[in-house]
Amino acid sequence: MMKTPERQTSRAAGWSRRTGAFSAVLLLTVLVGHRYQLVETPAFLWVLGIVALLAAFALLFAGFAFSRLWNFGDRGGRDLTVGTLLALLVLVPFGIAAYWAATSPPLRDISTDFDDPPVLDTSTRTGDMNALSPPTPGERRLQTETYPLVTGRSYNLPFDRVLEAVETVLDHRDWQLAAPFPRAVGQSEVTINALARSFILSLPADVAIRVTDDGDAVIVDMRSASRYGRYDLGDNAARIVDFLAELDKEVAGQVGTAPASESL
């Protein structure tokens, strides 16, 4: 009587489950650590690359295990299924980020004023961060076409009232001011510098808000520049549009009308 060979347990399936689980735990750990500033951004970006690589290996192990299961009847279907699901779950955010990178313009420094952008605070910037440089004609055109709502504001209000509204809107945000908020007494132009972070990955960006009294109106311009990454995936433009939209509402609420207009 012919003996039926004993089914083996696929080692690749076990490695798929373990590698997928490790990549998921590592992703959650580094995300939490970076959000609470326990992990520096350069190290965070490196770990994200390692996470993606581990998830890819988990899928590779799962593929090999499935081949063994299909051709030789090896055990391990549950392990390879868990490994595959965990790896795909981990890789979904990377896929979304890749899509955003492919569909977003290659910009990382956005300003409402091309000719005289608000000056950013560079005292805490280091050499491994993105260099700050004037926008090229191509970048100006790309920003104008892609983000038409990124425009400065002009208010027919006293300087101190506009500055007060800016302070109120800033209080609603968890941004780190580079210096105490300036006072309006004896001032006709002030620039508020702050450090903001993106919502999901908590990537840092330098922000400058300039309030200027030109005699006829009070002009508010804004700039936001990512510290890391070739592309900002629309984060800086969204930050500016959201801030200035709330500033419009704050000014309108203070005076009971809508005095804001876009500055050209």
XYZ file of C-alpha atoms in Angstrom:
264
model
C 0.000 0.000 0.000
C 1.339 3.357 -1.047
C 1.938 5.867 1.759
C 0.560 9.372 1.385
C 3.366 11.854 2.056
C 2.798 13.949 5.169
C 1.845 17.554 4.466
C 4.501 20.022 5.473
C 3.910 23.373 7.107
C 5.131 26.202 4.907
C 7.853 28.217 6.638
C 7.285 31.021 4.142
C 3.682 31.357 5.333
C 4.869 31.811 8.910
C 7.421 34.393 7.816
C 4.721 36.211 5.873
C 2.541 36.506 8.978
C 5.429 37.537 11.222
C 6.838 40.077 8.767
C 3.402 41.555 8.047
C 2.626 41.858 11.749
C 6.002 43.453 12.484
C 5.556 46.008 9.686
C 2.099 46.956 11.022
C 3.338 47.332 14.611
C 6.381 49.310 13.459
C 4.192 51.630 11.375
C 1.839 52.380 14.264
C 4.740 52.857 16.686
C 6.662 55.283 14.484
C 3.511 57.247 13.612
C 2.665 57.761 17.279
C 6.288 58.483 18.165
C 6.634 61.106 15.445
C 3.315 62.777 16.258
C 4.418 63.230 19.868
C 7.881 64.327 18.675
C 9.657 61.324 20.190
C 11.089 60.480 16.757
C 12.914 63.016 14.592
C 11.513 63.540 11.082
C 14.572 62.241 9.132
C 14.560 59.012 11.170
C 10.786 58.820 10.770
C 11.064 58.961 6.979
C 13.747 56.258 6.977
C 11.586 54.004 9.142
C 8.647 54.516 6.786
C 10.857 53.202 3.981
C 11.758 50.164 6.100
C 8.072 49.562 6.859
C 7.196 49.557 3.158
C 10.071 47.157 2.454
C 8.960 44.774 5.217
C 5.376 44.802 3.913
C 6.668 44.007 0.429
C 8.678 41.079 1.820
C 5.553 39.836 3.603
C 3.746 39.736 0.262
C 6.726 37.980 -1.314
C 6.719 35.314 1.393
C 2.966 34.931 0.994
C 3.335 34.439 -2.740
C 5.976 31.751 -2.270
C 3.863 30.055 0.421
C 0.816 30.077 -1.844
C 2.879 28.450 -4.586
C 3.915 25.677 -2.185
C 0.347 25.260 -0.957
C -1.014 25.041 -4.508
C 1.625 22.698 -5.916
C 2.527 20.510 -2.930
C -0.381 20.911 -0.530
C 1.675 22.525 2.232
C -0.077 23.818 5.320
C -0.082 27.508 6.198
C -3.081 28.984 4.433
C -4.145 30.928 7.519
C -0.685 32.374 8.085
C -0.246 33.501 4.486
C -3.749 35.033 4.496
C -3.012 37.013 7.677
C 0.377 38.077 6.331
C -1.127 39.211 3.042
C -3.916 41.198 4.697
C -1.535 42.912 7.124
C 0.913 43.765 4.352
C -1.824 45.207 2.147
C -3.198 47.197 5.087
C 0.242 48.669 5.709
C 0.831 49.459 2.029
C -2.506 51.237 1.481
C -1.281 54.599 2.920
C 1.850 54.352 0.775
C -0.309 53.786 -2.288
C -2.470 56.799 -1.448
C 0.642 58.951 -0.905
C 2.058 57.768 -4.236
C -1.198 58.730 -5.971
C -1.138 62.183 -4.357
C 2.493 62.620 -5.389
C 1.617 61.698 -8.979
C -1.378 64.045 -9.159
C -0.092 66.979 -7.069
C 2.236 69.660 -8.458
C 5.927 69.350 -7.467
C 5.762 72.275 -5.031
C 6.834 72.546 -1.401
C 6.948 76.312 -0.771
C 3.666 78.199 -1.261
C 3.140 81.948 -0.839
C 0.383 84.461 -1.540
C 3.029 86.962 -2.702
C 5.520 85.814 -5.332
C 7.446 89.083 -5.631
C 7.923 89.695 -1.910
C 7.034 86.529 0.030
C 6.810 86.748 3.832
C 10.154 85.971 5.445
C 10.335 82.614 7.217
C 12.168 82.057 10.467
C 15.295 80.033 9.645
C 16.821 79.925 13.118
C 15.774 76.309 13.694
C 16.312 75.018 10.155
C 19.222 72.651 9.514
C 21.211 71.658 6.458
C 19.261 68.452 5.839
C 16.019 70.388 5.355
C 14.656 71.723 2.064
C 16.501 74.795 0.829
C 14.526 78.034 0.643
C 14.745 79.813 -2.704
C 12.633 82.266 -4.749
C 10.009 80.558 -6.920
C 10.891 80.019 -10.538
C 8.555 81.295 -13.291
C 7.433 77.713 -13.820
C 6.622 77.262 -10.129
C 4.685 80.531 -10.082
C 2.599 79.462 -13.055
C 2.043 75.998 -11.593
C 0.882 77.366 -8.250
C -1.434 79.908 -9.885
C -3.039 77.255 -12.088
C -3.318 74.582 -9.395
C -4.157 76.657 -6.333
C -6.173 79.698 -7.482
C -7.539 80.210 -3.949
C -4.071 80.896 -2.527
C -4.340 84.686 -2.521
C -3.624 87.406 0.016
C -6.279 89.437 1.796
C -7.009 93.169 1.964
C -9.108 94.556 4.813
C -10.467 98.077 5.220
C -10.028 97.930 8.983
C -7.627 99.329 11.554
C -4.292 97.519 11.786
C -4.820 96.436 15.387
C -8.216 94.883 14.623
C -6.804 92.747 11.824
C -3.852 91.700 13.975
C -6.270 90.731 16.734
C -8.236 88.599 14.275
C -5.016 86.868 13.143
C -4.176 86.092 16.764
C -7.642 84.624 17.344
C -7.349 82.324 14.330
C -3.864 81.249 15.438
C -5.239 80.359 18.872
C -7.459 77.777 17.165
C -4.409 75.976 15.805
C -1.766 73.887 17.475
C 1.108 75.784 15.895
C 4.328 76.617 17.696
C 5.072 80.341 17.525
C 8.723 81.218 16.984
C 8.327 84.277 19.241
C 5.614 85.860 21.401
C 2.766 87.320 19.369
C 3.635 90.923 18.427
C 1.676 93.925 19.597
C 0.141 96.472 17.216
C 1.282 99.594 19.102
C 3.591 101.667 16.937
C 3.665 99.041 14.186
C 2.658 99.194 10.548
C 4.006 95.763 9.562
C 4.547 92.586 11.548
C 5.408 89.014 10.569
C 4.331 86.078 12.733
C 6.407 82.927 12.315
C 5.255 79.495 13.430
C 5.893 75.801 13.002
C 2.911 73.800 11.749
C 2.528 70.075 11.201
C 0.522 68.076 8.687
C -2.563 66.279 9.958
C -1.729 62.638 9.209
C 2.057 62.285 9.173
C 2.760 65.344 11.352
C 5.444 66.542 8.923
C 6.763 70.004 9.890
C 6.337 73.147 7.815
C 7.472 76.715 8.467
C 4.700 79.308 8.305
C 4.924 83.099 8.048
C 1.949 85.470 8.284
C 2.647 89.091 7.352
C 0.240 91.877 8.271
C 0.956 95.228 6.586
C -0.774 98.611 6.781
C -0.133 100.284 3.425
C -2.184 103.382 4.252
C -5.245 102.437 2.228
C -5.895 98.959 3.626
C -4.367 96.247 5.781
C -2.813 93.481 3.682
C -2.400 89.929 4.986
C -0.015 87.630 3.137
C 0.984 84.117 4.100
C 3.662 81.579 3.268
C 4.025 77.901 4.137
C 7.097 75.786 3.269
C 7.684 72.100 4.002
C 10.896 71.258 5.822
C 11.199 67.773 4.311
C 10.096 66.016 1.152
C 10.306 66.879 -2.521
C 6.526 67.421 -2.724
C 4.096 68.726 -0.127
C 1.106 66.817 -1.585
C -0.990 69.983 -1.403
C -0.484 70.411 2.344
C 0.904 73.977 2.260
C -1.778 75.334 -0.059
C -4.518 73.723 2.029
C -3.025 75.252 5.182
C -3.012 78.751 3.707
C -6.494 78.515 2.197
C -7.951 77.176 5.440
C -6.271 79.839 7.594
C -7.282 82.787 5.417
C -10.841 81.499 5.025
C -11.182 81.372 8.807
C -9.592 84.822 9.045
C -12.262 86.161 6.693
C -14.955 84.759 8.973
C -13.269 86.135 12.091
C -13.000 89.627 10.607
C -16.607 89.504 9.412
C -17.730 88.355 12.856
C -15.901 91.210 14.580
C -17.407 93.996 12.480
C -20.704 92.363 11.549
C -19.993 92.484 7.843
C -17.714 90.889 5.298
C -14.887 93.391 4.705
C -12.340 90.960 3.298
C -11.304 90.865 -0.303
C -8.635 89.090 -2.270
C -5.506 91.114 -2.905
C -4.011 90.877 -6.360
